[in-house]
Amino acid sequence: LRTAFADVGDAKASVAFRLGRQELVYGESRLIGSLPWVNTGRSWDAAKMTLRSSLFQVDVFGASLVRSLPDEFDKSGNGNRLAGAYATSTKLLPKATVEPYVFWRRDVNIRSELGALGTLSQTTIGTRVIGQLPARLDYGVEMALQRGGLEQDSLDAWAGHWQVRASLPGWATPKLTSEYNFATGDDVANDGKRQTFD
């Protein structure tokens, strides 16, 4: 069962809820998305509340990743939990959309760098900004920090995405894109400091 959910409130309601098995897609799916390009796309057993006002929209959710199992009914749980809030506003910057977010992930029975099995607690805080510039240019920037721990391991990682795109004149309106992506990695594999961005 890929998706099966109930909506309470429509797309214009100031408060709306979605309960059940659903896709979670935010931003450009860089951190949370449905992975539509793989054989078995991602879905979540989740409860999501959407708050809307004239200044912003924010989704607040709690979810568990659904595991695709080849020989039995797909199920969620198994200790993998995700909660978060993702806001969107077009009023903070001229000709731009600002999307701040915070995610908290918990997973169990993960092996630490020092060898012990433990529980991962990971917080990701970030912001995505997309907008228009003069001279037919548009841009996208996203940066995120991760902090937390796993047993004796500390977690300290970050990632960034920077893009500038030019829309060229002509009947086909071609676009020329320049993009750079970076994420930290782990310098030493067993020092108790997890630096690889997840």
mmCIF file of N, CA and C in Angstrom, residues 30-157:
data_model
loop_
_atom_site.group_PDB
_atom_site.id
_atom_site.type_symbol
_atom_site.label_atom_id
_atom_site.label_comp_id
_atom_site.label_asym_id
_atom_site.label_seq_id
_atom_site.Cartn_x
_atom_site.Cartn_y
_atom_site.Cartn_z
ATOM 1 N N ARG A 30 15.600 17.772 -1.548
ATOM 2 C CA ARG A 30 17.010 17.570 -1.229
ATOM 3 C C ARG A 30 17.165 16.834 0.097
ATOM 4 N N LEU A 31 16.314 17.128 1.082
ATOM 5 C CA LEU A 31 16.393 16.457 2.376
ATOM 6 C C LEU A 31 15.228 15.503 2.600
ATOM 7 N N ILE A 32 14.020 15.913 2.240
ATOM 8 C CA ILE A 32 12.845 15.054 2.410
ATOM 9 C C ILE A 32 12.047 15.069 1.119
ATOM 10 N N GLY A 33 11.859 13.878 0.552
ATOM 11 C CA GLY A 33 11.105 13.776 -0.685
ATOM 12 C C GLY A 33 10.603 12.363 -0.895
ATOM 13 N N SER A 34 9.871 12.185 -1.978
ATOM 14 C CA SER A 34 9.259 10.880 -2.255
ATOM 15 C C SER A 34 10.116 9.994 -3.150
ATOM 16 N N LEU A 35 11.254 10.476 -3.624
ATOM 17 C CA LEU A 35 12.166 9.725 -4.493
ATOM 18 C C LEU A 35 11.435 9.112 -5.688
ATOM 19 N N PRO A 36 10.774 9.926 -6.532
ATOM 20 C CA PRO A 36 10.006 9.353 -7.639
ATOM 21 C C PRO A 36 10.865 8.730 -8.730
ATOM 22 N N TRP A 37 12.174 8.892 -8.677
ATOM 23 C CA TRP A 37 13.055 8.357 -9.716
ATOM 24 C C TRP A 37 13.550 6.944 -9.399
ATOM 25 N N VAL A 38 13.201 6.379 -8.221
ATOM 26 C CA VAL A 38 13.648 5.021 -7.888
ATOM 27 C C VAL A 38 12.501 4.032 -8.105
ATOM 28 N N ASN A 39 12.811 2.752 -8.050
ATOM 29 C CA ASN A 39 11.798 1.725 -8.304
ATOM 30 C C ASN A 39 10.667 1.753 -7.286
ATOM 31 N N THR A 40 10.994 1.964 -6.026
ATOM 32 C CA THR A 40 9.974 2.012 -4.979
ATOM 33 C C THR A 40 10.067 3.367 -4.289
ATOM 34 N N GLY A 41 9.199 4.290 -4.685
ATOM 35 C CA GLY A 41 9.205 5.633 -4.115
ATOM 36 C C GLY A 41 8.931 5.604 -2.625
ATOM 37 N N ARG A 42 9.293 6.676 -1.956
ATOM 38 C CA ARG A 42 9.221 6.742 -0.496
ATOM 39 C C ARG A 42 7.876 7.296 -0.041
ATOM 40 N N SER A 43 7.333 6.682 1.001
ATOM 41 C CA SER A 43 6.147 7.227 1.658
ATOM 42 C C SER A 43 6.310 7.070 3.166
ATOM 43 N N TRP A 44 5.417 7.716 3.902
ATOM 44 C CA TRP A 44 5.515 7.784 5.360
ATOM 45 C C TRP A 44 4.148 7.517 5.971
ATOM 46 N N ASP A 45 4.132 6.864 7.120
ATOM 47 C CA ASP A 45 2.937 6.846 7.956
ATOM 48 C C ASP A 45 3.044 8.084 8.834
ATOM 49 N N ALA A 46 2.140 9.045 8.641
ATOM 50 C CA ALA A 46 2.355 10.361 9.231
ATOM 51 C C ALA A 46 1.052 11.051 9.602
ATOM 52 N N ALA A 47 1.189 11.983 10.527
ATOM 53 C CA ALA A 47 0.139 12.951 10.847
ATOM 54 C C ALA A 47 0.730 14.328 10.572
ATOM 55 N N LYS A 48 0.042 15.111 9.742
ATOM 56 C CA LYS A 48 0.552 16.427 9.342
ATOM 57 C C LYS A 48 -0.536 17.475 9.532
ATOM 58 N N MET A 49 -0.151 18.595 10.133
ATOM 59 C CA MET A 49 -1.056 19.736 10.291
ATOM 60 C C MET A 49 -0.479 20.901 9.492
ATOM 61 N N THR A 50 -1.321 21.561 8.708
ATOM 62 C CA THR A 50 -0.911 22.724 7.924
ATOM 63 C C THR A 50 -1.625 23.964 8.446
ATOM 64 N N LEU A 51 -0.844 24.992 8.767
ATOM 65 C CA LEU A 51 -1.376 26.277 9.229
ATOM 66 C C LEU A 51 -1.103 27.308 8.141
ATOM 67 N N ARG A 52 -2.142 28.077 7.766
ATOM 68 C CA ARG A 52 -1.990 29.078 6.706
ATOM 69 C C ARG A 52 -2.447 30.442 7.200
ATOM 70 N N SER A 53 -1.683 31.471 6.811
ATOM 71 C CA SER A 53 -2.086 32.850 7.054
ATOM 72 C C SER A 53 -1.680 33.667 5.838
ATOM 73 N N SER A 54 -1.945 34.957 5.870
ATOM 74 C CA SER A 54 -1.562 35.808 4.745
ATOM 75 C C SER A 54 -0.046 35.979 4.649
ATOM 76 N N LEU A 55 0.686 35.710 5.719
ATOM 77 C CA LEU A 55 2.131 35.894 5.736
ATOM 78 C C LEU A 55 2.920 34.619 5.476
ATOM 79 N N PHE A 56 2.374 33.450 5.842
ATOM 80 C CA PHE A 56 3.157 32.229 5.742
ATOM 81 C C PHE A 56 2.242 31.008 5.737
ATOM 82 N N GLN A 57 2.849 29.872 5.404
ATOM 83 C CA GLN A 57 2.243 28.559 5.587
ATOM 84 C C GLN A 57 3.270 27.704 6.297
ATOM 85 N N VAL A 58 2.843 26.889 7.254
ATOM 86 C CA VAL A 58 3.768 25.991 7.939
ATOM 87 C C VAL A 58 3.132 24.618 8.085
ATOM 88 N N ASP A 59 3.918 23.594 7.768
ATOM 89 C CA ASP A 59 3.531 22.204 8.006
ATOM 90 C C ASP A 59 4.252 21.723 9.253
ATOM 91 N N VAL A 60 3.508 21.090 10.150
ATOM 92 C CA VAL A 60 4.074 20.451 11.334
ATOM 93 C C VAL A 60 3.687 18.982 11.254
ATOM 94 N N PHE A 61 4.654 18.090 11.385
ATOM 95 C CA PHE A 61 4.352 16.678 11.169
ATOM 96 C C PHE A 61 5.147 15.764 12.090
ATOM 97 N N GLY A 62 4.625 14.582 12.271
ATOM 98 C CA GLY A 62 5.313 13.468 12.899
ATOM 99 C C GLY A 62 5.140 12.276 11.983
ATOM 100 N N ALA A 63 6.226 11.520 11.717
ATOM 101 C CA ALA A 63 6.155 10.489 10.687
ATOM 102 C C ALA A 63 7.095 9.340 10.994
ATOM 103 N N SER A 64 6.813 8.216 10.355
ATOM 104 C CA SER A 64 7.694 7.056 10.379
ATOM 105 C C SER A 64 7.832 6.539 8.951
ATOM 106 N N LEU A 65 9.058 6.313 8.513
ATOM 107 C CA LEU A 65 9.337 5.878 7.155
ATOM 108 C C LEU A 65 8.748 4.495 6.900
ATOM 109 N N VAL A 66 8.076 4.336 5.755
ATOM 110 C CA VAL A 66 7.535 3.039 5.348
ATOM 111 C C VAL A 66 8.633 2.261 4.621
ATOM 112 N N ARG A 67 8.899 1.060 5.084
ATOM 113 C CA ARG A 67 9.900 0.208 4.456
ATOM 114 C C ARG A 67 9.234 -0.649 3.388
ATOM 115 N N SER A 68 9.815 -0.683 2.194
ATOM 116 C CA SER A 68 9.316 -1.532 1.114
ATOM 117 C C SER A 68 9.850 -2.942 1.326
ATOM 118 N N LEU A 69 8.957 -3.873 1.603
ATOM 119 C CA LEU A 69 9.335 -5.253 1.889
ATOM 120 C C LEU A 69 8.882 -6.141 0.735
ATOM 121 N N PRO A 70 9.772 -6.885 0.125
ATOM 122 C CA PRO A 70 9.409 -7.632 -1.088
ATOM 123 C C PRO A 70 8.442 -8.789 -0.852
ATOM 124 N N ASP A 71 8.453 -9.397 0.330
ATOM 125 C CA ASP A 71 7.668 -10.616 0.551
ATOM 126 C C ASP A 71 6.565 -10.466 1.589
ATOM 127 N N GLU A 72 6.324 -9.253 2.060
ATOM 128 C CA GLU A 72 5.250 -9.031 3.023
ATOM 129 C C GLU A 72 4.741 -7.605 2.894
ATOM 130 N N PHE A 73 3.676 -7.302 3.627
ATOM 131 C CA PHE A 73 3.049 -5.983 3.571
ATOM 132 C C PHE A 73 4.025 -4.916 4.051
ATOM 133 N N ASP A 74 4.163 -3.833 3.284
ATOM 134 C CA ASP A 74 5.058 -2.736 3.684
ATOM 135 C C ASP A 74 4.628 -2.193 5.032
ATOM 136 N N LYS A 75 5.622 -1.870 5.876
ATOM 137 C CA LYS A 75 5.283 -1.352 7.199
ATOM 138 C C LYS A 75 6.275 -0.286 7.638
ATOM 139 N N SER A 76 5.818 0.528 8.555
ATOM 140 C CA SER A 76 6.674 1.572 9.118
ATOM 141 C C SER A 76 7.091 1.142 10.513
ATOM 142 N N GLY A 77 7.743 2.059 11.211
ATOM 143 C CA GLY A 77 8.175 1.753 12.573
ATOM 144 C C GLY A 77 9.625 1.353 12.592
ATOM 145 N N ASN A 78 9.924 0.309 13.327
ATOM 146 C CA ASN A 78 11.288 -0.199 13.462
ATOM 147 C C ASN A 78 12.222 0.861 14.042
ATOM 148 N N GLY A 79 11.670 1.802 14.818
ATOM 149 C CA GLY A 79 12.490 2.793 15.496
ATOM 150 C C GLY A 79 12.817 4.037 14.713
ATOM 151 N N ASN A 80 12.508 4.079 13.420
ATOM 152 C CA ASN A 80 12.864 5.217 12.584
ATOM 153 C C ASN A 80 11.743 6.256 12.640
ATOM 154 N N ARG A 81 11.976 7.368 13.324
ATOM 155 C CA ARG A 81 10.971 8.413 13.509
ATOM 156 C C ARG A 81 11.490 9.750 13.003
ATOM 157 N N LEU A 82 10.560 10.560 12.485
ATOM 158 C CA LEU A 82 10.912 11.887 11.989
ATOM 159 C C LEU A 82 9.807 12.861 12.387
ATOM 160 N N ALA A 83 10.192 14.001 12.899
ATOM 161 C CA ALA A 83 9.238 15.071 13.206
ATOM 162 C C ALA A 83 9.828 16.363 12.683
ATOM 163 N N GLY A 84 8.957 17.321 12.370
ATOM 164 C CA GLY A 84 9.500 18.562 11.856
ATOM 165 C C GLY A 84 8.479 19.638 11.632
ATOM 166 N N ALA A 85 8.987 20.795 11.259
ATOM 167 C CA ALA A 85 8.169 21.948 10.871
ATOM 168 C C ALA A 85 8.842 22.591 9.670
ATOM 169 N N TYR A 86 8.041 22.877 8.627
ATOM 170 C CA TYR A 86 8.560 23.470 7.393
ATOM 171 C C TYR A 86 7.659 24.639 7.030
ATOM 172 N N ALA A 87 8.227 25.841 7.016
ATOM 173 C CA ALA A 87 7.451 27.057 6.753
ATOM 174 C C ALA A 87 7.785 27.603 5.368
ATOM 175 N N THR A 88 6.832 28.323 4.792
ATOM 176 C CA THR A 88 7.007 28.971 3.493
ATOM 177 C C THR A 88 6.413 30.369 3.552
ATOM 178 N N SER A 89 7.176 31.373 3.099
ATOM 179 C CA SER A 89 6.683 32.747 3.060
ATOM 180 C C SER A 89 7.196 33.454 1.816
ATOM 181 N N THR A 90 6.308 34.204 1.163
ATOM 182 C CA THR A 90 6.700 35.034 0.024
ATOM 183 C C THR A 90 6.734 36.515 0.408
ATOM 184 N N LYS A 91 6.616 36.811 1.702
ATOM 185 C CA LYS A 91 6.524 38.193 2.165
ATOM 186 C C LYS A 91 7.802 38.725 2.809
ATOM 187 N N LEU A 92 8.799 37.869 3.038
ATOM 188 C CA LEU A 92 9.982 38.304 3.785
ATOM 189 C C LEU A 92 11.005 39.026 2.921
ATOM 190 N N LEU A 93 11.183 38.596 1.668
ATOM 191 C CA LEU A 93 12.141 39.211 0.744
ATOM 192 C C LEU A 93 11.431 39.530 -0.569
ATOM 193 N N PRO A 94 11.801 40.622 -1.236
ATOM 194 C CA PRO A 94 11.160 40.934 -2.516
ATOM 195 C C PRO A 94 11.485 39.887 -3.579
ATOM 196 N N LYS A 95 10.485 39.486 -4.340
ATOM 197 C CA LYS A 95 10.613 38.526 -5.441
ATOM 198 C C LYS A 95 11.297 37.240 -5.001
ATOM 199 N N ALA A 96 10.979 36.768 -3.793
ATOM 200 C CA ALA A 96 11.633 35.568 -3.277
ATOM 201 C C ALA A 96 10.692 34.788 -2.376
ATOM 202 N N THR A 97 10.970 33.504 -2.261
ATOM 203 C CA THR A 97 10.284 32.626 -1.321
ATOM 204 C C THR A 97 11.305 32.140 -0.310
ATOM 205 N N VAL A 98 10.977 32.279 0.968
ATOM 206 C CA VAL A 98 11.859 31.867 2.053
ATOM 207 C C VAL A 98 11.215 30.677 2.768
ATOM 208 N N GLU A 99 12.001 29.602 2.969
ATOM 209 C CA GLU A 99 11.479 28.377 3.554
ATOM 210 C C GLU A 99 12.392 27.909 4.693
ATOM 211 N N PRO A 100 12.180 28.391 5.911
ATOM 212 C CA PRO A 100 12.942 27.869 7.049
ATOM 213 C C PRO A 100 12.336 26.549 7.537
ATOM 214 N N TYR A 101 13.177 25.691 8.112
ATOM 215 C CA TYR A 101 12.687 24.394 8.575
ATOM 216 C C TYR A 101 13.536 23.867 9.719
ATOM 217 N N VAL A 102 12.938 22.944 10.463
ATOM 218 C CA VAL A 102 13.649 22.169 11.481
ATOM 219 C C VAL A 102 13.096 20.748 11.440
ATOM 220 N N PHE A 103 14.002 19.761 11.432
ATOM 221 C CA PHE A 103 13.627 18.354 11.447
ATOM 222 C C PHE A 103 14.344 17.668 12.600
ATOM 223 N N TRP A 104 13.646 16.728 13.236
ATOM 224 C CA TRP A 104 14.274 15.907 14.274
ATOM 225 C C TRP A 104 14.090 14.452 13.891
ATOM 226 N N ARG A 105 15.192 13.714 13.842
ATOM 227 C CA ARG A 105 15.154 12.305 13.470
ATOM 228 C C ARG A 105 15.670 11.447 14.609
ATOM 229 N N ARG A 106 14.989 10.320 14.829
ATOM 230 C CA ARG A 106 15.409 9.342 15.828
ATOM 231 C C ARG A 106 15.433 7.980 15.147
ATOM 232 N N ASP A 107 16.490 7.228 15.395
ATOM 233 C CA ASP A 107 16.565 5.863 14.885
ATOM 234 C C ASP A 107 17.297 5.012 15.921
ATOM 235 N N VAL A 108 16.962 3.725 15.967
ATOM 236 C CA VAL A 108 17.517 2.836 16.993
ATOM 237 C C VAL A 108 18.391 1.773 16.355
ATOM 238 N N ASN A 109 19.220 1.154 17.204
ATOM 239 C CA ASN A 109 20.115 0.068 16.790
ATOM 240 C C ASN A 109 21.058 0.491 15.668
ATOM 241 N N ILE A 110 21.605 1.690 15.804
ATOM 242 C CA ILE A 110 22.605 2.201 14.871
ATOM 243 C C ILE A 110 23.974 2.051 15.538
ATOM 244 N N ARG A 111 24.956 1.594 14.782
ATOM 245 C CA ARG A 111 26.291 1.405 15.361
ATOM 246 C C ARG A 111 27.057 2.725 15.353
ATOM 247 N N SER A 112 27.592 3.085 16.491
ATOM 248 C CA SER A 112 28.372 4.317 16.611
ATOM 249 C C SER A 112 29.771 4.110 16.035
ATOM 250 N N GLU A 113 30.511 5.206 15.886
ATOM 251 C CA GLU A 113 31.880 5.105 15.388
ATOM 252 C C GLU A 113 32.762 4.313 16.345
ATOM 253 N N LEU A 114 32.427 4.373 17.624
ATOM 254 C CA LEU A 114 33.226 3.671 18.624
ATOM 255 C C LEU A 114 32.770 2.228 18.819
ATOM 256 N N GLY A 115 31.767 1.773 18.042
ATOM 257 C CA GLY A 115 31.407 0.359 18.035
ATOM 258 C C GLY A 115 30.138 -0.044 18.755
ATOM 259 N N ALA A 116 29.613 0.797 19.629
ATOM 260 C CA ALA A 116 28.427 0.423 20.403
ATOM 261 C C ALA A 116 27.151 0.657 19.594
ATOM 262 N N LEU A 117 26.133 -0.182 19.844
ATOM 263 C CA LEU A 117 24.817 0.060 19.270
ATOM 264 C C LEU A 117 24.086 1.080 20.123
ATOM 265 N N GLY A 118 23.395 2.012 19.473
ATOM 266 C CA GLY A 118 22.717 3.043 20.239
ATOM 267 C C GLY A 118 21.579 3.679 19.465
ATOM 268 N N THR A 119 21.036 4.738 20.054
ATOM 269 C CA THR A 119 19.918 5.480 19.478
ATOM 270 C C THR A 119 20.419 6.800 18.923
ATOM 271 N N LEU A 120 20.117 7.053 17.669
ATOM 272 C CA LEU A 120 20.485 8.309 17.016
ATOM 273 C C LEU A 120 19.447 9.375 17.329
ATOM 274 N N SER A 121 19.896 10.553 17.719
ATOM 275 C CA SER A 121 19.045 11.729 17.865
ATOM 276 C C SER A 121 19.692 12.840 17.057
ATOM 277 N N GLN A 122 19.027 13.264 15.993
ATOM 278 C CA GLN A 122 19.632 14.185 15.029
ATOM 279 C C GLN A 122 18.670 15.333 14.724
ATOM 280 N N THR A 123 19.141 16.562 14.868
ATOM 281 C CA THR A 123 18.349 17.745 14.548
ATOM 282 C C THR A 123 18.968 18.450 13.346
ATOM 283 N N THR A 124 18.130 18.767 12.370
ATOM 284 C CA THR A 124 18.565 19.505 11.183
ATOM 285 C C THR A 124 17.822 20.830 11.140
ATOM 286 N N ILE A 125 18.567 21.925 11.081
ATOM 287 C CA ILE A 125 17.988 23.266 11.007
ATOM 288 C C ILE A 125 18.509 23.912 9.725
ATOM 289 N N GLY A 126 17.601 24.462 8.923
ATOM 290 C CA GLY A 126 18.059 25.055 7.672
ATOM 291 C C GLY A 126 17.070 26.023 7.081
ATOM 292 N N THR A 127 17.460 26.602 5.960
ATOM 293 C CA THR A 127 16.621 27.552 5.226
ATOM 294 C C THR A 127 16.897 27.406 3.738
ATOM 295 N N ARG A 128 15.831 27.484 2.963
ATOM 296 C CA ARG A 128 15.925 27.511 1.506
ATOM 297 C C ARG A 128 15.351 28.836 1.034
ATOM 298 N N VAL A 129 16.053 29.514 0.123
ATOM 299 C CA VAL A 129 15.585 30.777 -0.448
ATOM 300 C C VAL A 129 15.691 30.672 -1.961
ATOM 301 N N ILE A 130 14.591 30.947 -2.650
ATOM 302 C CA ILE A 130 14.602 30.986 -4.107
ATOM 303 C C ILE A 130 13.997 32.315 -4.539
ATOM 304 N N GLY A 131 14.531 32.911 -5.596
ATOM 305 C CA GLY A 131 14.006 34.201 -6.012
ATOM 306 C C GLY A 131 14.506 34.629 -7.375
ATOM 307 N N GLN A 132 14.114 35.839 -7.747
ATOM 308 C CA GLN A 132 14.466 36.405 -9.042
ATOM 309 C C GLN A 132 15.405 37.588 -8.862
ATOM 310 N N LEU A 133 16.332 37.716 -9.807
ATOM 311 C CA LEU A 133 17.266 38.834 -9.859
ATOM 312 C C LEU A 133 17.039 39.576 -11.178
ATOM 313 N N PRO A 134 17.601 40.775 -11.321
ATOM 314 C CA PRO A 134 17.504 41.462 -12.623
ATOM 315 C C PRO A 134 18.224 40.675 -13.716
ATOM 316 N N ALA A 135 18.048 41.101 -14.945
ATOM 317 C CA ALA A 135 18.725 40.544 -16.126
ATOM 318 C C ALA A 135 18.373 39.077 -16.353
ATOM 319 N N ARG A 136 17.110 38.716 -16.134
ATOM 320 C CA ARG A 136 16.611 37.361 -16.393
ATOM 321 C C ARG A 136 17.340 36.289 -15.601
ATOM 322 N N LEU A 137 17.783 36.618 -14.418
ATOM 323 C CA LEU A 137 18.464 35.664 -13.551
ATOM 324 C C LEU A 137 17.542 35.257 -12.413
ATOM 325 N N ASP A 138 17.644 34.000 -11.996
ATOM 326 C CA ASP A 138 17.016 33.580 -10.752
ATOM 327 C C ASP A 138 18.027 32.769 -9.954
ATOM 328 N N TYR A 139 17.749 32.572 -8.688
ATOM 329 C CA TYR A 139 18.736 31.940 -7.808
ATOM 330 C C TYR A 139 18.040 31.007 -6.827
ATOM 331 N N GLY A 140 18.835 30.128 -6.271
ATOM 332 C CA GLY A 140 18.380 29.249 -5.202
ATOM 333 C C GLY A 140 19.529 28.995 -4.255
ATOM 334 N N VAL A 141 19.259 29.114 -2.963
ATOM 335 C CA VAL A 141 20.263 28.862 -1.930
ATOM 336 C C VAL A 141 19.599 28.024 -0.848
ATOM 337 N N GLU A 142 20.284 26.980 -0.400
ATOM 338 C CA GLU A 142 19.801 26.200 0.738
ATOM 339 C C GLU A 142 20.987 25.807 1.593
ATOM 340 N N MET A 143 20.876 26.041 2.896
ATOM 341 C CA MET A 143 21.934 25.667 3.829
ATOM 342 C C MET A 143 21.310 25.023 5.047
ATOM 343 N N ALA A 144 21.976 23.988 5.569
ATOM 344 C CA ALA A 144 21.431 23.249 6.709
ATOM 345 C C ALA A 144 22.556 22.796 7.636
ATOM 346 N N LEU A 145 22.271 22.842 8.936
ATOM 347 C CA LEU A 145 23.173 22.353 9.978
ATOM 348 C C LEU A 145 22.565 21.118 10.620
ATOM 349 N N GLN A 146 23.404 20.141 10.974
ATOM 350 C CA GLN A 146 22.942 18.977 11.726
ATOM 351 C C GLN A 146 23.737 18.861 13.014
ATOM 352 N N ARG A 147 23.003 18.655 14.107
ATOM 353 C CA ARG A 147 23.604 18.451 15.419
ATOM 354 C C ARG A 147 22.897 17.284 16.097
ATOM 355 N N GLY A 148 23.553 16.682 17.067
ATOM 356 C CA GLY A 148 22.940 15.591 17.809
ATOM 357 C C GLY A 148 23.987 14.610 18.258
ATOM 358 N N GLY A 149 23.561 13.343 18.426
ATOM 359 C CA GLY A 149 24.500 12.348 18.894
ATOM 360 C C GLY A 149 23.985 10.931 18.729
ATOM 361 N N LEU A 150 24.914 9.987 18.901
ATOM 362 C CA LEU A 150 24.628 8.564 18.864
ATOM 363 C C LEU A 150 25.562 7.910 19.869
ATOM 364 N N GLU A 151 25.006 7.462 21.005
ATOM 365 C CA GLU A 151 25.831 6.941 22.100
ATOM 366 C C GLU A 151 26.909 7.969 22.455
ATOM 367 N N GLN A 152 28.196 7.585 22.397
ATOM 368 C CA GLN A 152 29.258 8.551 22.726
ATOM 369 C C GLN A 152 29.603 9.461 21.561
ATOM 370 N N ASP A 153 29.095 9.172 20.374
ATOM 371 C CA ASP A 153 29.410 10.001 19.204
ATOM 372 C C ASP A 153 28.670 11.331 19.259
ATOM 373 N N SER A 154 29.357 12.403 18.908
ATOM 374 C CA SER A 154 28.697 13.693 18.701
ATOM 375 C C SER A 154 28.510 13.896 17.201
ATOM 376 N N LEU A 155 27.483 14.637 16.844
ATOM 377 C CA LEU A 155 27.167 14.889 15.434
ATOM 378 C C LEU A 155 27.323 16.373 15.154
ATOM 379 N N ASP A 156 28.130 16.701 14.139
ATOM 380 C CA ASP A 156 28.386 18.092 13.766
ATOM 381 C C ASP A 156 28.635 18.126 12.258
ATOM 382 N N ALA A 157 27.585 18.472 11.480
ATOM 383 C CA ALA A 157 27.688 18.439 10.028
ATOM 384 C C ALA A 157 26.899 19.595 9.421
#
